[in-house]
Every structure is written in C-alpha cells, then in structure tokens.
mmCIF file of C-alpha atoms in Angstrom:
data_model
loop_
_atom_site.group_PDB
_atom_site.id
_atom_site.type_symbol
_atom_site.label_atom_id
_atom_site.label_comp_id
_atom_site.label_asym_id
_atom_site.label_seq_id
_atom_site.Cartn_x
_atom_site.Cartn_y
_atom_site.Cartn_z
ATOM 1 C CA UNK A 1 32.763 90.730 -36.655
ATOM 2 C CA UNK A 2 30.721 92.863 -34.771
ATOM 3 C CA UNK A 3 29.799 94.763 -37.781
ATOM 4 C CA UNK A 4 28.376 91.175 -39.287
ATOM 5 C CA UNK A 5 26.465 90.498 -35.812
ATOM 6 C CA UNK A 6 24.732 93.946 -35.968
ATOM 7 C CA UNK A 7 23.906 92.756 -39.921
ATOM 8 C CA UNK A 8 21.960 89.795 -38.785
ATOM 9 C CA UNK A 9 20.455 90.753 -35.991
ATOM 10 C CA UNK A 10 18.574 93.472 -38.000
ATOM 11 C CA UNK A 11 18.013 91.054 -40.687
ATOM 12 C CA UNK A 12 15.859 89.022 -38.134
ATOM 13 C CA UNK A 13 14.299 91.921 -36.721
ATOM 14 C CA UNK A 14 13.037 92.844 -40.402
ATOM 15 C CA UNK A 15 11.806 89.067 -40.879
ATOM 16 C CA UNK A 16 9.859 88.816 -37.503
ATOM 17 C CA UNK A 17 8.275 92.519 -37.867
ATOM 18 C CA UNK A 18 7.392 91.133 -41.755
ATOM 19 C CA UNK A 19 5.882 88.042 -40.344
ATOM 20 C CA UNK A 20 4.011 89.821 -38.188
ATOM 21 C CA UNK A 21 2.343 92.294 -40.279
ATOM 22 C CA UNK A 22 1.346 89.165 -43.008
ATOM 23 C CA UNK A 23 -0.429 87.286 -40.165
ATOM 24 C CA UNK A 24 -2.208 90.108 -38.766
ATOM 25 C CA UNK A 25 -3.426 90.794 -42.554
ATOM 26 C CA UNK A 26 -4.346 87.041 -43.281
ATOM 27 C CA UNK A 27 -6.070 86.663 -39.403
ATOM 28 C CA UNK A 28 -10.026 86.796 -40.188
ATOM 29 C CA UNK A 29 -12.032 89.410 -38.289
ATOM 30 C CA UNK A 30 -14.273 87.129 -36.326
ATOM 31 C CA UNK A 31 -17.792 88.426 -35.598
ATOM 32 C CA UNK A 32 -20.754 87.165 -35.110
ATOM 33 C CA UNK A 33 -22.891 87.664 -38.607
ATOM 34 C CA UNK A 34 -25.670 84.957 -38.366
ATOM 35 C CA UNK A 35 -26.367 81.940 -36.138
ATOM 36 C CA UNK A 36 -26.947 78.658 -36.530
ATOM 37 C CA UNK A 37 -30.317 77.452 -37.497
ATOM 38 C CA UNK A 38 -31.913 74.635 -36.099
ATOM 39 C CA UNK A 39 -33.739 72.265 -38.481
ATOM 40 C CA UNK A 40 -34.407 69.223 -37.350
ATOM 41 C CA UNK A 41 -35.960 67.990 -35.273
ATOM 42 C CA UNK A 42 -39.241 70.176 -35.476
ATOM 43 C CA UNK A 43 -40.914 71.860 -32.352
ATOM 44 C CA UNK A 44 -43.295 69.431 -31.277
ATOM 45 C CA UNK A 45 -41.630 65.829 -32.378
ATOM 46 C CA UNK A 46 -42.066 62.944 -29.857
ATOM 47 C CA UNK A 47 -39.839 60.293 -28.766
ATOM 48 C CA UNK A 48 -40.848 57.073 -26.498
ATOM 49 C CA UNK A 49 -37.057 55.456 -25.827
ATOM 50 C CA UNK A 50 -36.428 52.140 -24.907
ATOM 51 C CA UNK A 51 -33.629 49.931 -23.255
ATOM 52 C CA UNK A 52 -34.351 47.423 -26.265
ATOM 53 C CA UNK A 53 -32.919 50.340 -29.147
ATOM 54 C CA UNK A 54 -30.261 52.073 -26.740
ATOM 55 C CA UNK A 55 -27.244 51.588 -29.174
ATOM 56 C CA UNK A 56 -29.764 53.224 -32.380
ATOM 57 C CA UNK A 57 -29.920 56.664 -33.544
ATOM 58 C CA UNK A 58 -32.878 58.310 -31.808
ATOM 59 C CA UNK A 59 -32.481 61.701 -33.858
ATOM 60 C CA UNK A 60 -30.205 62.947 -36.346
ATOM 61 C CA UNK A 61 -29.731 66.625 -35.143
ATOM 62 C CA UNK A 62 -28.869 69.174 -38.116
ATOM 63 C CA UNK A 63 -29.174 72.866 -38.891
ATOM 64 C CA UNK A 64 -27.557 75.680 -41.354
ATOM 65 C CA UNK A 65 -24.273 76.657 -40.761
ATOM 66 C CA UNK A 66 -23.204 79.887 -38.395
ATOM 67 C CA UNK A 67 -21.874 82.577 -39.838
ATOM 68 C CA UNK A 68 -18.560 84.357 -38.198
ATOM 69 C CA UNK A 69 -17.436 86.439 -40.590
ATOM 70 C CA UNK A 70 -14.958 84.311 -42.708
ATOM 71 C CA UNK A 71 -14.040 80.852 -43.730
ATOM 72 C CA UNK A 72 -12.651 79.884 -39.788
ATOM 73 C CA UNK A 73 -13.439 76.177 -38.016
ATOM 74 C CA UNK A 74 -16.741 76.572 -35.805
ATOM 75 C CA UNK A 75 -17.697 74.027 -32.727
ATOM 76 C CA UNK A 76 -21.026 73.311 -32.574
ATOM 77 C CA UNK A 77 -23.012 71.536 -29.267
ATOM 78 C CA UNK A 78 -26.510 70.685 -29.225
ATOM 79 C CA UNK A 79 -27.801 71.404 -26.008
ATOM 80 C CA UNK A 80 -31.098 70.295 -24.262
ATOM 81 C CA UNK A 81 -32.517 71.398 -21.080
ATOM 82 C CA UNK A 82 -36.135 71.374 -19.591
ATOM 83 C CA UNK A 83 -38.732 73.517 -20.859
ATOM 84 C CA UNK A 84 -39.213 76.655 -19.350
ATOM 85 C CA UNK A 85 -35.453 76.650 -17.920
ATOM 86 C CA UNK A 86 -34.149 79.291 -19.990
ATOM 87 C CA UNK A 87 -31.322 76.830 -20.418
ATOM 88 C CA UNK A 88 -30.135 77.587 -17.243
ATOM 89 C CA UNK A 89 -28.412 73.705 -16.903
ATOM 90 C CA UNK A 90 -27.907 72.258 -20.439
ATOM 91 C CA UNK A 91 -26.955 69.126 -21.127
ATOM 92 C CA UNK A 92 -24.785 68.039 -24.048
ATOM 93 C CA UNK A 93 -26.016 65.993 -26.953
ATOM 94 C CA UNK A 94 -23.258 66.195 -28.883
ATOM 95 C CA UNK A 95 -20.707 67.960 -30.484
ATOM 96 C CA UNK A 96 -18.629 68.276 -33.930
ATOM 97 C CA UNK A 97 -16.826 70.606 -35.547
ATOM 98 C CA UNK A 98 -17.283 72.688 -38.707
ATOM 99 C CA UNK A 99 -20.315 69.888 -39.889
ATOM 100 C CA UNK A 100 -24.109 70.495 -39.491
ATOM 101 C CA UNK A 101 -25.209 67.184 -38.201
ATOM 102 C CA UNK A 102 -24.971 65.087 -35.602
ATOM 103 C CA UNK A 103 -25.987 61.464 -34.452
ATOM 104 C CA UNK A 104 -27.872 61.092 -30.693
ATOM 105 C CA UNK A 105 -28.377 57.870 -29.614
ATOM 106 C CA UNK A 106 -31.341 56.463 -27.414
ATOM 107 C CA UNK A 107 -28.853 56.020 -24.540
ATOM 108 C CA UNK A 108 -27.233 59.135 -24.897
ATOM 109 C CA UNK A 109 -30.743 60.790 -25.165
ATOM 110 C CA UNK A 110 -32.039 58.755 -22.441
ATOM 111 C CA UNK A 111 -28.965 59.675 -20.036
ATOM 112 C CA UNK A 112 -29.375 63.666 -20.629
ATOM 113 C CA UNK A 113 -33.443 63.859 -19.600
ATOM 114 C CA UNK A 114 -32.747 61.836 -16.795
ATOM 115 C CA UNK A 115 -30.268 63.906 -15.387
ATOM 116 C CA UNK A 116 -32.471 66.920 -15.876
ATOM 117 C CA UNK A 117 -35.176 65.203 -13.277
ATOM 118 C CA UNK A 118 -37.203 63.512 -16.445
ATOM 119 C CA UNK A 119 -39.258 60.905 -14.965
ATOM 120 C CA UNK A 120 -39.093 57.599 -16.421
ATOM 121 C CA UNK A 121 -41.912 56.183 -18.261
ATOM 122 C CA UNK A 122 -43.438 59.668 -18.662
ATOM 123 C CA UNK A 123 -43.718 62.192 -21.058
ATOM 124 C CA UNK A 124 -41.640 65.025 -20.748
ATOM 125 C CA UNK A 125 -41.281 68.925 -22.260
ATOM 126 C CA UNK A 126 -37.889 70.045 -23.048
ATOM 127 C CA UNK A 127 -36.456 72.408 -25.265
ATOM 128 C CA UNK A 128 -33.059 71.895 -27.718
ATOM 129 C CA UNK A 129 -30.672 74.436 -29.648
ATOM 130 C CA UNK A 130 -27.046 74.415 -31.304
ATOM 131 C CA UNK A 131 -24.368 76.340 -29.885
ATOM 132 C CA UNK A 132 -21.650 78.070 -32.009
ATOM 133 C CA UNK A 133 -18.474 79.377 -30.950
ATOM 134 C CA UNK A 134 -15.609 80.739 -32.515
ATOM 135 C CA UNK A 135 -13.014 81.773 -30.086
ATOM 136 C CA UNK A 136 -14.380 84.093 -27.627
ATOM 137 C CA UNK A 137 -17.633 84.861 -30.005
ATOM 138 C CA UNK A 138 -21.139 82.593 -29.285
ATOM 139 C CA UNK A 139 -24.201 82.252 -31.349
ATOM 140 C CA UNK A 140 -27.317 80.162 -30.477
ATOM 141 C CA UNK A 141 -29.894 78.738 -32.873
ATOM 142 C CA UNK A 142 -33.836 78.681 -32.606
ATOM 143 C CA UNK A 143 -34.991 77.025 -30.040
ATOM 144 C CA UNK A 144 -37.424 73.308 -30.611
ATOM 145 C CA UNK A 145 -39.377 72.367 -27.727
ATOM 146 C CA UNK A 146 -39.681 68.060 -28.115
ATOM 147 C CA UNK A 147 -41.160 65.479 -25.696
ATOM 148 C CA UNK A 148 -39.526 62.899 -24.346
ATOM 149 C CA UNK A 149 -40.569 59.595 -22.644
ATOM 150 C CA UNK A 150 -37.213 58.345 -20.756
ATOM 151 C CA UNK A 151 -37.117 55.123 -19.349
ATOM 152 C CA UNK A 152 -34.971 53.187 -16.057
ATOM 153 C CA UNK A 153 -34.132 49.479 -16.168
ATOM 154 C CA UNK A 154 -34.059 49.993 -12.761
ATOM 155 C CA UNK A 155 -37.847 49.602 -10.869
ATOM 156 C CA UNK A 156 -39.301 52.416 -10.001
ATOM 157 C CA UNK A 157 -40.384 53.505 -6.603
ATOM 158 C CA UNK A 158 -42.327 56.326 -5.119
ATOM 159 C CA UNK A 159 -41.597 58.131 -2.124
ATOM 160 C CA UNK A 160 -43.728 59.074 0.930
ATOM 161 C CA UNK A 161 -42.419 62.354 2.495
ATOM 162 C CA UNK A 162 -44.963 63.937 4.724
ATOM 163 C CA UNK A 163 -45.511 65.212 8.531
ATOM 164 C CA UNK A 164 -46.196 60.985 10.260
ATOM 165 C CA UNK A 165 -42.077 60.654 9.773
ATOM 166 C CA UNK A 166 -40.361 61.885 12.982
ATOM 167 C CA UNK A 167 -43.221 60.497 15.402
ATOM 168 C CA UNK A 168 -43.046 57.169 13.316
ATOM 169 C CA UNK A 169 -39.239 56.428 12.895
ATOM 170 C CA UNK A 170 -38.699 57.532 9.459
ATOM 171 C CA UNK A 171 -36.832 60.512 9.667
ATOM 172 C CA UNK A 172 -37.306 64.140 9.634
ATOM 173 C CA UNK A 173 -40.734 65.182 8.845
ATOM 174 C CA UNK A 174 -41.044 66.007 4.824
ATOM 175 C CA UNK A 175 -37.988 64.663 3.712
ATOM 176 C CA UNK A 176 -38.400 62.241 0.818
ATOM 177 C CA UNK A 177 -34.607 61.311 1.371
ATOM 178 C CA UNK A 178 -35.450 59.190 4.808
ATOM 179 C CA UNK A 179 -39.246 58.292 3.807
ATOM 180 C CA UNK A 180 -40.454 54.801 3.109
ATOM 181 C CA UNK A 181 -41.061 53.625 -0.274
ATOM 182 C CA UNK A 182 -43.601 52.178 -2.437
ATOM 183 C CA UNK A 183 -42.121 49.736 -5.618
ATOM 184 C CA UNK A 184 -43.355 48.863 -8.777
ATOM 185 C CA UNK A 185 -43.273 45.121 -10.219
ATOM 186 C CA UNK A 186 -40.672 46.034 -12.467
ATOM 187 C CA UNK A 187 -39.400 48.461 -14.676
ATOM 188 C CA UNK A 188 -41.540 50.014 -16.855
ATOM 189 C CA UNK A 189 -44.600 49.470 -14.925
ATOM 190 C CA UNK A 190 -46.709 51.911 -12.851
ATOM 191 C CA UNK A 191 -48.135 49.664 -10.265
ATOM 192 C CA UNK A 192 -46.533 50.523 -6.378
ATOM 193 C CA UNK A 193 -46.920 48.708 -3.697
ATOM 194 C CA UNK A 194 -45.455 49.298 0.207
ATOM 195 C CA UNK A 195 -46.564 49.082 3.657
ATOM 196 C CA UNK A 196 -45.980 52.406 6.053
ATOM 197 C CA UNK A 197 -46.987 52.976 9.710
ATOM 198 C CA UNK A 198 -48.493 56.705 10.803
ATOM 199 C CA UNK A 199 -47.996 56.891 14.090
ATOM 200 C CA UNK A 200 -50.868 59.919 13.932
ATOM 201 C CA UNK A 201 -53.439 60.964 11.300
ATOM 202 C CA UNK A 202 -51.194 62.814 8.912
ATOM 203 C CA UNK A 203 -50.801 64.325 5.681
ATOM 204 C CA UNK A 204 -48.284 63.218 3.448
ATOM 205 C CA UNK A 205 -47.176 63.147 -0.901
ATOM 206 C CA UNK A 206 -45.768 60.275 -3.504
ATOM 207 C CA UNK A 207 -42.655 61.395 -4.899
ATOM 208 C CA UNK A 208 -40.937 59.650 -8.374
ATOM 209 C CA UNK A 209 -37.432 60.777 -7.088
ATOM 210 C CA UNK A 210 -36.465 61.311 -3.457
ATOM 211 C CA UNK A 211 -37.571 65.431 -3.495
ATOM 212 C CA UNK A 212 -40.149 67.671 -4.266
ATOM 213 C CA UNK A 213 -39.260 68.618 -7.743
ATOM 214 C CA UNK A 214 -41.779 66.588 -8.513
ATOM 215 C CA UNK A 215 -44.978 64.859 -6.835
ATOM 216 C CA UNK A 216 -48.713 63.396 -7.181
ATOM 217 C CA UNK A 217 -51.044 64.615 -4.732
ATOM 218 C CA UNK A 218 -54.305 64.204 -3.915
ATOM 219 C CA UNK A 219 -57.062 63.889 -6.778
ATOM 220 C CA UNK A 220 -60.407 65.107 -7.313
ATOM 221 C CA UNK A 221 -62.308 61.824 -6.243
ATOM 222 C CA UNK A 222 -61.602 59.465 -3.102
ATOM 223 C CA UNK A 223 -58.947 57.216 -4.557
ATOM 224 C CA UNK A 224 -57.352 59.206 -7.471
ATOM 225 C CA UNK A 225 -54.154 61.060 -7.359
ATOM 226 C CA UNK A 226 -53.171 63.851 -9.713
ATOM 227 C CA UNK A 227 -49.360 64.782 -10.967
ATOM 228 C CA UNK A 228 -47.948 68.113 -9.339
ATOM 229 C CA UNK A 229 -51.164 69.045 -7.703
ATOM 230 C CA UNK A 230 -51.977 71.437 -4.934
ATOM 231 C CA UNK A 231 -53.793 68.880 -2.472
ATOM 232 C CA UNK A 232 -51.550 66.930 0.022
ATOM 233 C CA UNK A 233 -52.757 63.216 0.489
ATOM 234 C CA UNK A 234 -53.986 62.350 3.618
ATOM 235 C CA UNK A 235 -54.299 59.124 6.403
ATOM 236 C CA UNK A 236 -57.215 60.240 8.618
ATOM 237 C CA UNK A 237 -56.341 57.683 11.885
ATOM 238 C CA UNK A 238 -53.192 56.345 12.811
ATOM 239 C CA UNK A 239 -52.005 52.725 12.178
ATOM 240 C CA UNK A 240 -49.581 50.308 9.802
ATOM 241 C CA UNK A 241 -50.860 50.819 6.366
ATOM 242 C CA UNK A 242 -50.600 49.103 2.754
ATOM 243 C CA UNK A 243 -50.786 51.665 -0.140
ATOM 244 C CA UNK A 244 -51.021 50.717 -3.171
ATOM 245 C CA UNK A 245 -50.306 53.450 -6.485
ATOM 246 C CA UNK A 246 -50.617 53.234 -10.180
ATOM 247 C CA UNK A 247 -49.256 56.047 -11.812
ATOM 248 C CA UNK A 248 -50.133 55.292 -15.730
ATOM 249 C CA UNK A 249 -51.702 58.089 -16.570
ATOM 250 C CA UNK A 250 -55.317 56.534 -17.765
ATOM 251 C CA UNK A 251 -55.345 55.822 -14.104
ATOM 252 C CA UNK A 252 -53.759 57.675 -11.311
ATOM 253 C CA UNK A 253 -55.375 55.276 -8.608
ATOM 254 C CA UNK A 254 -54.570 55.237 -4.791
ATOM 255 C CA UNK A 255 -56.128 52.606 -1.995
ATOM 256 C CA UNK A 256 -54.785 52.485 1.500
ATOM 257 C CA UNK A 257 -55.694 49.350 4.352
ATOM 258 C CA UNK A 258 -55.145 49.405 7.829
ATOM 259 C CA UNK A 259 -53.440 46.478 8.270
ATOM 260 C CA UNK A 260 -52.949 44.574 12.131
ATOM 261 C CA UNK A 261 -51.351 41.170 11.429
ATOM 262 C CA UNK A 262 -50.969 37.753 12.701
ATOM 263 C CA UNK A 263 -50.244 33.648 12.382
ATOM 264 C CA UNK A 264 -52.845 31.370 11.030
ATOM 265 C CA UNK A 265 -52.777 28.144 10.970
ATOM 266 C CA UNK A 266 -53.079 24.103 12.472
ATOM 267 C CA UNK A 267 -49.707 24.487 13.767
ATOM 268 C CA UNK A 268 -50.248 27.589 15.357
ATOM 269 C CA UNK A 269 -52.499 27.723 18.577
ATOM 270 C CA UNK A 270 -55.617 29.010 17.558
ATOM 271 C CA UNK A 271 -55.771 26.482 14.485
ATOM 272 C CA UNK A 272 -57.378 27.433 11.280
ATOM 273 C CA UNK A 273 -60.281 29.246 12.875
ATOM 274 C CA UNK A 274 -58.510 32.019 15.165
ATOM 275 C CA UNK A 275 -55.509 34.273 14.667
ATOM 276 C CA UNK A 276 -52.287 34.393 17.083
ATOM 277 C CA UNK A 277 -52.047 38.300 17.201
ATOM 278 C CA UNK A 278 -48.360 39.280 16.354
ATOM 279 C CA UNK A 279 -46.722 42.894 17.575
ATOM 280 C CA UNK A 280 -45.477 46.110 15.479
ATOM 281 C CA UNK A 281 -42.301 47.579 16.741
ATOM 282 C CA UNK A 282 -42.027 51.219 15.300
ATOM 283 C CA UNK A 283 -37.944 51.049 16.153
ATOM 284 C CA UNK A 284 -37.192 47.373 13.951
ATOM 285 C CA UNK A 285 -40.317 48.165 11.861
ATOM 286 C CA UNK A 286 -40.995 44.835 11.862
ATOM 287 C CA UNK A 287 -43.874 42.615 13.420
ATOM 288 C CA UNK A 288 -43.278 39.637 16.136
ATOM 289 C CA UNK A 289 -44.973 36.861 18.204
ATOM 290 C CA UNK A 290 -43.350 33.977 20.460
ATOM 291 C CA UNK A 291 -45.600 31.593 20.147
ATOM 292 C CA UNK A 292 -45.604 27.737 20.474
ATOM 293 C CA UNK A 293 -46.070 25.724 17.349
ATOM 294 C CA UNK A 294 -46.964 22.051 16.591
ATOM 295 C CA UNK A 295 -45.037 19.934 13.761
ATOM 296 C CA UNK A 296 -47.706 20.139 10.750
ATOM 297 C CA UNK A 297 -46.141 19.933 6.798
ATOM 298 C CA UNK A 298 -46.369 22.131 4.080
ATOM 299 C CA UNK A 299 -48.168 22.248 1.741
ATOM 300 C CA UNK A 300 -51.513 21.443 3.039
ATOM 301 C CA UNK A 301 -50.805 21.878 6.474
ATOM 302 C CA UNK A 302 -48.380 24.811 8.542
ATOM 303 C CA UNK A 303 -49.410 28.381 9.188
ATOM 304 C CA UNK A 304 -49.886 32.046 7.092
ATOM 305 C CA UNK A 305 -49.544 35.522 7.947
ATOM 306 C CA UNK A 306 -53.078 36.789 7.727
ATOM 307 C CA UNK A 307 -53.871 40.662 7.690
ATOM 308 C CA UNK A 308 -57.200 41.845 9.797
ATOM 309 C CA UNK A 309 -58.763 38.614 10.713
ATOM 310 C CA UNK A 310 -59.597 37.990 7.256
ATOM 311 C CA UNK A 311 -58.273 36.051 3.787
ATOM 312 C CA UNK A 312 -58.376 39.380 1.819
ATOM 313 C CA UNK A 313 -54.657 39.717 2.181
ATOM 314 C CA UNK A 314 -52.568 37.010 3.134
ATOM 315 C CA UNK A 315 -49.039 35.726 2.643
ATOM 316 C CA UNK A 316 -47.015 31.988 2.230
ATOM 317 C CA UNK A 317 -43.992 31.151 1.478
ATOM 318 C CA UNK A 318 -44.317 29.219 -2.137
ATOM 319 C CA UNK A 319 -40.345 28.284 -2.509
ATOM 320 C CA UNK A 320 -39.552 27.364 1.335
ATOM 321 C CA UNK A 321 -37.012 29.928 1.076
ATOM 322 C CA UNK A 322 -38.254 32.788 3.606
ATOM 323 C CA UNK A 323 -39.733 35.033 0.825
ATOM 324 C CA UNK A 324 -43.198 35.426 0.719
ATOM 325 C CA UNK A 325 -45.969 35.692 -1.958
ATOM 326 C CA UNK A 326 -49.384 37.182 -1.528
ATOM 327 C CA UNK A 327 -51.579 34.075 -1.563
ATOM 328 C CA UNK A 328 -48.843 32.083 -0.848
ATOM 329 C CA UNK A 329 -48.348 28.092 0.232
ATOM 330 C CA UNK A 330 -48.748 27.346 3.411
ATOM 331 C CA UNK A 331 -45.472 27.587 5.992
ATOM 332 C CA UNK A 332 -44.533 24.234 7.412
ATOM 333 C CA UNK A 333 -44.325 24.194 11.274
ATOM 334 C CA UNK A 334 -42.161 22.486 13.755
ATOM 335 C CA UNK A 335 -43.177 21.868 17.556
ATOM 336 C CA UNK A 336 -41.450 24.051 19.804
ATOM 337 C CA UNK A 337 -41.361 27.899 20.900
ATOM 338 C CA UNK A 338 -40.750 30.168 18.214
ATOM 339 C CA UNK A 339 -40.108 34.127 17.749
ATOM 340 C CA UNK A 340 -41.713 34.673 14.538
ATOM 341 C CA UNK A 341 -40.718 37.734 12.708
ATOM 342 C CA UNK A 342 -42.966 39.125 9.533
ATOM 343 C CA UNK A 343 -40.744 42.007 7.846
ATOM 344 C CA UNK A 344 -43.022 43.875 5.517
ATOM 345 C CA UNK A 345 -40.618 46.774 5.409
ATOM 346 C CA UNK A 346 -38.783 46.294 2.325
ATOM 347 C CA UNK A 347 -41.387 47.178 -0.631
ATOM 348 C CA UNK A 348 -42.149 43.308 -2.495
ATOM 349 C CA UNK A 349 -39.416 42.288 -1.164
ATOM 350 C CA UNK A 350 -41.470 40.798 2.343
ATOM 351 C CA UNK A 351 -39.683 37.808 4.663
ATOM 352 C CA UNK A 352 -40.075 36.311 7.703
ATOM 353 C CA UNK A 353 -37.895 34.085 10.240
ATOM 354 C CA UNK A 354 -38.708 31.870 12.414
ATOM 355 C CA UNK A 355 -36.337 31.580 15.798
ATOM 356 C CA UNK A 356 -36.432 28.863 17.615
ATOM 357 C CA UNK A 357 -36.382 29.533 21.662
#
C-alpha cells in the first residue's frame, strides 16, 4: 500500500513539473515592439456639439494595431486631455479590446471637455491618443491636437470675483465661489445680465466657472473685454450697478450703470411726474420703501420701478404674478401703507412684494 501511495504521488509530481515547463514554453514574451498609431481623427479637425445630436457618433476613433511581441489580447483607451497638459488628467473616450476602432458619441464627447474646464459655447484646444497595455507593459500612440466647441443646456453665468466683496456682503474678497453672478437668456447664448453693489471703487474679473482657471478681463477700448487677459476690470466710484456682458467672440462687449431706484406711478405719492426714492440694504441685498399707495388698476394705471429718475430702465410686472419684465405693465395699486420690496439680486430672475402694514 504504501509502496502504491509513493507510486502516485510521484506520478503527480512528474505531471505538474510537465505542465509547468509546457506553459512556461507556450507563455509569449511580452514586450513592447511598436505602439499604436493614431489615425483618425487628424491634428487639427473641429467639432461644434450640440444637445440636438447627443445620442450620434461625433468621431469614429481608429488607429494601427500595437505591437507586444506575439499574438496576446491588447486593451486599448483613447484618452483626451487639454492641450498643453502633458496628459497629466486624461479623460476616457472609450475603450475595447484587441479592435482598432471605436465609436464617441456627442454626449460622451461633450461630458469629457467639460470636465476638463472646456467652456461651453467656445472653442477649445485639446489633444487625444490611444493607450495600449498588455499586462504590466504600456504603449501610447501619436498625439492629435482637435478643437472642440462643448455646449451646457444649462444657462450660463459669469462670475464677478474681485476686491468690492468683503466690504459689500459677498464674501471673501477674490473668490468667484461667493461672488454675484451675471446670466445669460438661455443656453447657448452669450448675452449676461446682473446687478452688483461696490461698496468702494474696486477692481474686479468675469469668470465662466466659479475660479480663475479661466477669465475675461479688461479690453483694449472702454467697453470691450478680452478672454484670459492681463488687465483687471474696474468700477471707478462706489454704488449698485447693472452690468451687462456678451461674450460671443465677434463682440466681447461690457457696459456698467449706476443704478439708485424707486416707485413711479398715480398710485404712488409723487404721481407720474416724481419718484418715491426706495432704500438698498447691503445685508438683504434688496431695495425697500413704506410708502402709502392709492387704489389705481393695472394696466393703464398702478406704479413701476424706475432706475435714476429716468424711463431708460424700468420694470412691470406683465403676468400679475410678482416677476418682472424690463418695460413691463404697469403694477396695480391698492390704498393703504405698503413695504415695497424690489429684489434685483437673482440675475433675470427680478421680483418684488408688496406688504401691506
């Protein structure tokens, strides 16, 4: 028995130690020979992506097989990162394995520049390669600098970091994160609007995101800006400001109005001929006046907000529903004593209430 045991166990022995020796003979010595190359698309190749196309194809990726030595599976990812990054954060456009092509969809193409601080609705330089790996062994391709115009469905704002923050109850000075904003009509449009009080002169920037990766500052002539300049804007006398931005490109406008702001109006007390002066509170950032009004209907009668004295900029309430419109209808009034509250705080998004006391 024992002598039958000692049989088998070297029998086994023999068949793992011949096992071994096979595998280690068939096992492929995996180097890296050649790597990938990169072949579409072509340095230089444009895209514009929309929300309209973001289930189609925006580029068919595909290059010439990597070389490792032997006939062995090899993973391929084709990265993109910003020009000029060295690839130091890549994002993933896709992967496959042991094919030379791959499928990127708007979306998917959309998703990866905007996570590498692309800013939407303008033009971009970044830079793609394929990545090959084998086990432990890597090989890159050529690298294909593109440009890419990403786009938001959300509307786009602009931030206003600059030194006016602390003194006027925004924040820390020259952080975008706590600064007021400016907001464009809708998405893909370029035209901001936004009121902001400087409590002191002060110089300040328009950020796309809320930091300073990126910025417009100011241009060469009075109302033009310029993208990543050297030139900080400026507000030359303190006061409650509207700025107003367009950052298309042919344009790269700026205009800033000192704004004071009051009630207008036959049911307010100084009629249609004077304005009832209403209050800025830098703490609420909002604008008040208790006042007492006479019963006059909307929409040929009532009040307005009225900016400086004038009709340049003024603002009704077309649907009766506390939101106002620039040019507006006319506010109906009721008789009694009000505390009228104008918020222009939230960028087009201005209300007002009216309390009765």
């Amino acid at each position: 028995m024992k002598n039958i045991t000692k049989s088998l166990i070297a029998l086994l022995a023999l068949v793992a130690v011949s096992c071994n020796v096979e595998d280690v003979q068939d096992r492929p010595v995996i180097e890296a020979v050649a790597a990938p190359v990169l072949t579409a698309p072509q340095s230089g190749t444009a895209y514009v992506l929309s929300p309209d196309a973001a289930a189609n194809q925006a580029e068919r990726f595909t290059w010439a097989s990597a070389d490792f030595g032997g006939s062995v599976e090899v993973n391929y990812v084709v990265e993109i990162d910003k020009k000029g990054n060295t690839f130091k954060t890549p994002k993933e456009l896709g992967t496959v394995k042991s094919q030379n092509q791959v499928s990127v969809s708007v979306e998917k193409m959309n998703g990866a520049v905007l996570s590498l601080g692309a800013i939407p609705f303008t033009a971009g330089d970044f830079e793609v390669r394929v990545k090959s790996t084998v086990g432990t062994q890597t090989q890159y391709s050529n690298v294909n600098g593109i440009v890419i115009t990403p786009y938001t469905t959300e509307t786009p704002k602009l931030w206003i970091p600059g030194g006016y923050q602390n003194a006027s109850g925004y924040g820390a000075d020259w952080t975008p994160a706590g600064a007021p904003t400016l907001m464009a009509e809708g998405y893909g449009k370029t035209a901001f609007d936004g009121y902001v009080y400087f409590a002191a002169a002060s110089e300040y920037l328009l950020t796309p995101k809320a930091n300073f990766d990126n910025k417009y500052t100011k241009g060469a002539t009075a109302g033009t800006i310029i993208y990543n300049g050297s030139d900080n804007l400026k507000i030359d006398a303190p006061g409650y400001y509207r700025i107003k931005a367009d950052t298309d490109p042919t344009k790269l406008t700026i205009s800033t109005l000192k704004t004071t702001w009051g009630i207008i109006g036959n049911g307010t007390p100084g009629g249609w001929d004077t304005d009832t002066p209403m209050t800025y509170d830098p703490a609420t950032k909002k604008w008040t006046v208790t006042v007492t009004l006479t019963t006059q209907a909307a929409p040929d009668n009532g009040m307005k907000f009225r900016a400086n004295g004038n009709w340049d900029l003024n603002y009704g309430d077309t649907g009766a529903n506390g939101s106002l419109e620039e040019g507006g209808t006319n506010i109906g009034t009721t008789a009694g004593k009000y505390l009228i509250t104008l918020d222009l705080s939230n960028p087009r998004n201005y209300t007002y209430t009216m309390v009765k006391q």
